[in-house]
Amino acid sequence: MSEYYWDDQIEYLRNTRWLYYNDDYLEFLVQRVWKIEKSVDIIDYGCGYGYLGLKLLPILPEGSTYTGLDKGKELIKQANEIFSKTSYQTTFIVDDIETVQVKCQYDIAISHAFLLHMTEPITVLQKMIDSVVDEGRIICFEPHWIANMSNYELHGPEQSKIIQLGILQKLFEEDAKQSGKDGNIGMKIPILLSQLGLRNVECRVSDKVNFLDQHMADSDKEKLFHALKEEGLGQERDARHEVVTHLMERGLNSEEANREYEAESVFAREFNENSWLTYAPNMKITSGIVTR
């Protein structure tokens, strides 16, 4: 096992990233919103195996380059193998993003589902800003967990029986207080970027809605169901005592912890490959312009 957690999560990343975006919406952002009309040099903070590079390079102007930066040696190894089979200009760097020094030479700095794992996200955002030239752009694809949790529809049970929004909101906020890592950061980034001096800051929402349709082809249904399960929907729970104890350690009281355990248990019991379900990950996509 790798000492770096995400080096051991490559299959999870491969199996779930496609749940977040429609390719045509990303193309719309590049061409109509950000209006990227000439080649750009991009650096991706917390690049993983290069997911965003794989998505963006085919729709960026010819000659664009992609540099990926990540602490995970196995992730970067995978990235190098993947992009060695393409004609794109790429560079991958293994380093600790919290301490690495990056030259101010890129047109765009991006992150994807990365800042929520940082205990000092503002420090990382400043590093991203410092690596971008004047009039360059910062783009952050980050989640807002409470919006994510409100965007399920599992046909059958009342949604309040499977998703305890008030309890989850408290849980996420307590987690952020204890660890500094904020799963709701997606909605805060526009404010943070503006406070850090960027201009023309705007935030979009991914239009992706995953639909587990009982009329879809069996192979597609199986792929989507297993991706949703791997993403965390309707996962089997451990013994009540262990789960409740852990939830209380995270800041819930006994009643809240037991209610959350019951909700997660109902979801796990009700959700299967024969379910009808819609799920919108609701990823927030924030961008702003750097001025010096």
GROMACS .gro file of C-alpha atoms in nm:
model
  292
    1MET     CA    1   0.000   0.000   0.000
    2SER     CA    2   0.119   0.351  -0.079
    3GLU     CA    3   0.180   0.598   0.204
    4TYR     CA    4  -0.024   0.852   0.007
    5TYR     CA    5  -0.395   0.773   0.031
    6TRP     CA    6  -0.492   0.872  -0.324
    7ASP     CA    7  -0.226   0.648  -0.478
    8ASP     CA    8  -0.446   0.358  -0.368
    9GLN     CA    9  -0.767   0.511  -0.503
   10ILE     CA   10  -0.687   0.515  -0.874
   11GLU     CA   11  -0.964   0.270  -0.967
   12TYR     CA   12  -1.217   0.469  -0.767
   13LEU     CA   13  -1.112   0.786  -0.949
   14ARG     CA   14  -1.132   0.616  -1.288
   15ASN     CA   15  -1.474   0.468  -1.213
   16THR     CA   16  -1.645   0.780  -1.081
   17ARG     CA   17  -1.510   1.097  -1.250
   18TRP     CA   18  -1.743   1.049  -1.547
   19LEU     CA   19  -2.042   1.099  -1.318
   20TYR     CA   20  -1.965   1.471  -1.282
   21TYR     CA   21  -1.978   1.637  -1.626
   22ASN     CA   22  -2.121   1.620  -1.974
   23ASP     CA   23  -1.850   1.664  -2.236
   24ASP     CA   24  -2.057   1.912  -2.435
   25TYR     CA   25  -2.094   2.135  -2.129
   26LEU     CA   26  -1.717   2.146  -2.080
   27GLU     CA   27  -1.685   2.237  -2.446
   28PHE     CA   28  -1.942   2.514  -2.394
   29LEU     CA   29  -1.740   2.652  -2.102
   30VAL     CA   30  -1.414   2.654  -2.300
   31GLN     CA   31  -1.559   2.807  -2.614
   32ARG     CA   32  -1.848   3.028  -2.501
   33VAL     CA   33  -1.786   3.120  -2.137
   34TRP     CA   34  -1.407   3.137  -2.097
   35LYS     CA   35  -1.361   3.210  -2.471
   36ILE     CA   36  -1.025   3.035  -2.498
   37GLU     CA   37  -0.938   3.101  -2.862
   38LYS     CA   38  -0.560   3.057  -2.868
   39SER     CA   39  -0.328   2.793  -2.726
   40VAL     CA   40  -0.277   2.804  -2.349
   41ASP     CA   41  -0.036   2.654  -2.097
   42ILE     CA   42  -0.227   2.491  -1.811
   43ILE     CA   43  -0.113   2.369  -1.472
   44ASP     CA   44  -0.341   2.131  -1.279
   45TYR     CA   45  -0.300   2.130  -0.899
   46GLY     CA   46  -0.376   1.785  -0.760
   47CYS     CA   47  -0.399   1.641  -1.110
   48GLY     CA   48  -0.433   1.276  -1.010
   49TYR     CA   49  -0.399   1.065  -1.322
   50GLY     CA   50  -0.467   1.367  -1.543
   51TYR     CA   51  -0.846   1.349  -1.566
   52LEU     CA   52  -0.894   1.717  -1.650
   53GLY     CA   53  -0.617   1.703  -1.906
   54LEU     CA   54  -0.796   1.419  -2.082
   55LYS     CA   55  -1.116   1.621  -2.085
   56LEU     CA   56  -0.981   1.964  -2.174
   57LEU     CA   57  -0.695   1.908  -2.418
   58PRO     CA   58  -0.918   1.771  -2.698
   59ILE     CA   59  -1.135   2.085  -2.688
   60LEU     CA   60  -0.861   2.346  -2.632
   61PRO     CA   61  -0.690   2.520  -2.925
   62GLU     CA   62  -0.410   2.325  -3.090
   63GLY     CA   63  -0.071   2.373  -2.925
   64SER     CA   64  -0.207   2.395  -2.570
   65THR     CA   65   0.006   2.228  -2.302
   66TYR     CA   66  -0.087   2.058  -1.977
   67THR     CA   67   0.130   2.028  -1.666
   68GLY     CA   68   0.003   1.804  -1.386
   69LEU     CA   69   0.122   1.841  -1.027
   70ASP     CA   70   0.045   1.582  -0.761
   71LYS     CA   71   0.197   1.425  -0.452
   72GLY     CA   72   0.101   1.074  -0.561
   73LYS     CA   73   0.383   0.882  -0.728
   74GLU     CA   74   0.149   0.611  -0.854
   75LEU     CA   75  -0.100   0.868  -0.982
   76ILE     CA   76   0.173   1.046  -1.178
   77LYS     CA   77   0.302   0.712  -1.307
   78GLN     CA   78  -0.048   0.637  -1.438
   79ALA     CA   79  -0.072   0.984  -1.592
   80ASN     CA   80   0.256   0.943  -1.777
   81GLU     CA   81   0.143   0.605  -1.912
   82ILE     CA   82  -0.194   0.740  -2.025
   83PHE     CA   83  -0.059   1.049  -2.200
   84SER     CA   84   0.234   0.865  -2.358
   85LYS     CA   85  -0.027   0.719  -2.594
   86THR     CA   86  -0.142   1.066  -2.703
   87SER     CA   87   0.015   1.347  -2.904
   88TYR     CA   88  -0.054   1.615  -2.642
   89GLN     CA   89   0.226   1.819  -2.486
   90THR     CA   90   0.224   1.721  -2.121
   91THR     CA   91   0.454   1.734  -1.818
   92PHE     CA   92   0.391   1.565  -1.484
   93ILE     CA   93   0.556   1.658  -1.156
   94VAL     CA   94   0.558   1.466  -0.827
   95ASP     CA   95   0.572   1.713  -0.541
   96ASP     CA   96   0.389   1.833  -0.231
   97ILE     CA   97   0.160   2.112  -0.343
   98GLU     CA   98   0.164   2.273   0.000
   99THR     CA   99   0.540   2.332  -0.021
  100VAL     CA  100   0.631   2.330  -0.393
  101GLN     CA  101   0.736   2.654  -0.560
  102VAL     CA  102   0.595   2.703  -0.910
  103LYS     CA  103   0.716   2.969  -1.153
  104CYS     CA  104   0.475   3.233  -1.280
  105GLN     CA  105   0.450   3.104  -1.636
  106TYR     CA  106   0.107   2.951  -1.694
  107ASP     CA  107  -0.202   3.093  -1.862
  108ILE     CA  108  -0.445   2.888  -1.655
  109ALA     CA  109  -0.424   2.713  -1.318
  110ILE     CA  110  -0.693   2.459  -1.240
  111SER     CA  111  -0.799   2.222  -0.964
  112HIS     CA  112  -1.054   1.944  -0.959
  113ALA     CA  113  -1.212   1.804  -0.640
  114PHE     CA  114  -0.884   1.890  -0.471
  115LEU     CA  115  -0.920   2.198  -0.254
  116LEU     CA  116  -1.179   2.025  -0.035
  117HIS     CA  117  -0.896   1.796   0.083
  118MET     CA  118  -0.665   2.086   0.176
  119THR     CA  119  -0.643   2.211   0.535
  120GLU     CA  120  -0.521   2.550   0.404
  121PRO     CA  121  -0.714   2.601   0.079
  122ILE     CA  122  -0.651   2.976   0.069
  123THR     CA  123  -0.275   2.911   0.073
  124VAL     CA  124  -0.314   2.672  -0.221
  125LEU     CA  125  -0.533   2.920  -0.408
  126GLN     CA  126  -0.262   3.183  -0.364
  127LYS     CA  127  -0.005   2.938  -0.505
  128MET     CA  128  -0.232   2.887  -0.804
  129ILE     CA  129  -0.263   3.262  -0.851
  130ASP     CA  130   0.113   3.311  -0.821
  131SER     CA  131   0.177   3.057  -1.097
  132VAL     CA  132  -0.043   3.239  -1.351
  133VAL     CA  133   0.066   3.529  -1.572
  134ASP     CA  134  -0.110   3.865  -1.580
  135GLU     CA  135  -0.458   3.829  -1.730
  136GLY     CA  136  -0.438   3.455  -1.677
  137ARG     CA  137  -0.724   3.252  -1.536
  138ILE     CA  138  -0.793   3.040  -1.227
  139ILE     CA  139  -1.053   2.763  -1.267
  140CYS     CA  140  -1.168   2.548  -0.974
  141PHE     CA  141  -1.397   2.248  -1.012
  142GLU     CA  142  -1.503   2.178  -0.654
  143PRO     CA  143  -1.804   2.026  -0.475
  144HIS     CA  144  -2.070   2.164  -0.249
  145TRP     CA  145  -2.167   1.856  -0.052
  146ILE     CA  146  -2.494   1.977   0.097
  147ALA     CA  147  -2.625   2.069  -0.250
  148ASN     CA  148  -2.501   1.733  -0.372
  149MET     CA  149  -2.696   1.553  -0.097
  150SER     CA  150  -3.017   1.737  -0.184
  151ASN     CA  151  -2.995   1.621  -0.546
  152TYR     CA  152  -3.104   1.258  -0.517
  153GLU     CA  153  -3.436   1.106  -0.610
  154LEU     CA  154  -3.465   0.738  -0.527
  155HIS     CA  155  -3.805   0.619  -0.645
  156GLY     CA  156  -4.004   0.467  -0.360
  157PRO     CA  157  -3.904   0.590  -0.015
  158GLU     CA  158  -3.962   0.947   0.099
  159GLN     CA  159  -3.635   1.134   0.047
  160SER     CA  160  -3.632   1.251   0.410
  161LYS     CA  161  -3.604   0.884   0.506
  162ILE     CA  162  -3.273   0.842   0.323
  163ILE     CA  163  -3.118   1.191   0.331
  164GLN     CA  164  -3.111   1.387   0.659
  165LEU     CA  165  -3.013   1.726   0.521
  166GLY     CA  166  -3.004   1.916   0.849
  167ILE     CA  167  -2.795   1.652   1.021
  168LEU     CA  168  -2.561   1.622   0.723
  169GLN     CA  169  -2.513   1.999   0.708
  170LYS     CA  170  -2.414   2.001   1.075
  171LEU     CA  171  -2.185   1.702   1.019
  172PHE     CA  172  -2.006   1.864   0.726
  173GLU     CA  173  -1.961   2.189   0.918
  174GLU     CA  174  -1.825   2.007   1.223
  175ASP     CA  175  -1.584   1.809   1.002
  176ALA     CA  176  -1.455   2.136   0.856
  177LYS     CA  177  -1.403   2.281   1.204
  178GLN     CA  178  -1.212   1.974   1.322
  179SER     CA  179  -0.998   1.905   1.016
  180GLY     CA  180  -0.994   2.226   0.814
  181LYS     CA  181  -1.106   2.024   0.511
  182ASP     CA  182  -1.433   2.157   0.370
  183GLY     CA  183  -1.656   1.952   0.142
  184ASN     CA  184  -1.875   2.259   0.089
  185ILE     CA  185  -1.589   2.470  -0.047
  186GLY     CA  186  -1.732   2.481  -0.398
  187MET     CA  187  -1.975   2.759  -0.303
  188LYS     CA  188  -1.711   2.951  -0.111
  189ILE     CA  189  -1.448   2.972  -0.383
  190PRO     CA  190  -1.610   3.266  -0.568
  191ILE     CA  191  -1.587   3.469  -0.248
  192LEU     CA  192  -1.230   3.355  -0.178
  193LEU     CA  193  -1.108   3.434  -0.530
  194SER     CA  194  -1.262   3.780  -0.520
  195GLN     CA  195  -1.111   3.846  -0.178
  196LEU     CA  196  -0.772   3.737  -0.317
  197GLY     CA  197  -0.795   4.004  -0.583
  198LEU     CA  198  -0.926   3.826  -0.893
  199ARG     CA  199  -1.173   4.003  -1.118
  200ASN     CA  200  -1.460   3.882  -1.336
  201VAL     CA  201  -1.519   3.596  -1.092
  202GLU     CA  202  -1.814   3.377  -1.183
  203CYS     CA  203  -1.946   3.038  -1.082
  204ARG     CA  204  -2.128   2.778  -1.291
  205VAL     CA  205  -2.291   2.446  -1.201
  206SER     CA  206  -2.231   2.124  -1.392
  207ASP     CA  207  -2.542   2.020  -1.582
  208LYS     CA  208  -2.479   1.648  -1.538
  209VAL     CA  209  -2.771   1.442  -1.405
  210ASN     CA  210  -2.717   1.068  -1.380
  211PHE     CA  211  -3.032   0.866  -1.444
  212LEU     CA  212  -3.049   0.501  -1.349
  213ASP     CA  213  -3.322   0.414  -1.595
  214GLN     CA  214  -3.471   0.064  -1.591
  215HIS     CA  215  -3.520   0.094  -1.967
  216MET     CA  216  -3.151   0.152  -2.043
  217ALA     CA  217  -2.927  -0.121  -2.184
  218ASP     CA  218  -2.821  -0.373  -1.920
  219SER     CA  219  -2.451  -0.300  -1.969
  220ASP     CA  220  -2.506   0.075  -1.924
  221LYS     CA  221  -2.726   0.018  -1.621
  222GLU     CA  222  -2.468  -0.208  -1.457
  223LYS     CA  223  -2.188   0.041  -1.522
  224LEU     CA  224  -2.386   0.334  -1.380
  225PHE     CA  225  -2.512   0.143  -1.077
  226HIS     CA  226  -2.165   0.028  -0.977
  227ALA     CA  227  -2.021   0.377  -1.031
  228LEU     CA  228  -2.291   0.526  -0.809
  229LYS     CA  229  -2.225   0.267  -0.539
  230GLU     CA  230  -1.853   0.336  -0.557
  231GLU     CA  231  -1.929   0.708  -0.531
  232GLY     CA  232  -2.096   0.629  -0.197
  233LEU     CA  233  -2.466   0.604  -0.276
  234GLY     CA  234  -2.645   0.340  -0.070
  235GLN     CA  235  -2.334   0.174   0.068
  236GLU     CA  236  -2.373  -0.096   0.332
  237ARG     CA  237  -2.314   0.027   0.685
  238ASP     CA  238  -2.100  -0.121   0.961
  239ALA     CA  239  -2.251  -0.224   1.293
  240ARG     CA  240  -2.474   0.043   1.448
  241HIS     CA  241  -2.255   0.094   1.756
  242GLU     CA  242  -1.942   0.157   1.547
  243VAL     CA  243  -2.114   0.399   1.308
  244VAL     CA  244  -2.300   0.590   1.580
  245THR     CA  245  -1.985   0.621   1.791
  246HIS     CA  246  -1.790   0.755   1.494
  247LEU     CA  247  -2.065   1.004   1.405
  248MET     CA  248  -2.072   1.131   1.762
  249GLU     CA  249  -1.694   1.175   1.754
  250ARG     CA  250  -1.751   1.391   1.445
  251GLY     CA  251  -1.989   1.619   1.633
  252LEU     CA  252  -2.341   1.474   1.627
  253ASN     CA  253  -2.538   1.401   1.941
  254SER     CA  254  -2.674   1.053   2.011
  255GLU     CA  255  -3.019   1.117   1.861
  256GLU     CA  256  -2.874   1.272   1.544
  257ALA     CA  257  -2.620   0.993   1.504
  258ASN     CA  258  -2.888   0.725   1.533
  259ARG     CA  259  -3.116   0.906   1.287
  260GLU     CA  260  -2.829   0.931   1.037
  261TYR     CA  261  -2.750   0.562   1.082
  262GLU     CA  262  -3.116   0.473   1.013
  263ALA     CA  263  -3.125   0.694   0.703
  264GLU     CA  264  -2.808   0.541   0.560
  265SER     CA  265  -2.939   0.190   0.637
  266VAL     CA  266  -3.268   0.258   0.455
  267PHE     CA  267  -3.076   0.393   0.154
  268ALA     CA  268  -2.854   0.084   0.147
  269ARG     CA  269  -3.154  -0.146   0.175
  270GLU     CA  270  -3.367   0.028  -0.087
  271PHE     CA  271  -3.101   0.106  -0.351
  272ASN     CA  272  -3.017  -0.175  -0.592
  273GLU     CA  273  -2.962  -0.233  -0.962
  274ASN     CA  274  -3.338  -0.245  -1.020
  275SER     CA  275  -3.397   0.098  -0.865
  276TRP     CA  276  -3.503   0.413  -1.048
  277LEU     CA  277  -3.271   0.692  -0.936
  278THR     CA  278  -3.160   1.037  -1.048
  279TYR     CA  279  -2.849   1.197  -0.902
  280ALA     CA  280  -2.689   1.534  -0.981
  281PRO     CA  281  -2.338   1.576  -0.835
  282ASN     CA  282  -2.386   1.953  -0.863
  283MET     CA  283  -2.016   2.036  -0.906
  284LYS     CA  284  -1.940   2.406  -0.888
  285ILE     CA  285  -1.705   2.550  -1.151
  286THR     CA  286  -1.557   2.887  -1.054
  287SER     CA  287  -1.324   3.100  -1.262
  288GLY     CA  288  -1.162   3.441  -1.230
  289ILE     CA  289  -0.897   3.656  -1.396
  290VAL     CA  290  -0.560   3.735  -1.235
  291THR     CA  291  -0.441   4.095  -1.256
  292ARG     CA  292  -0.098   4.216  -1.143
   0.00000   0.00000   0.00000
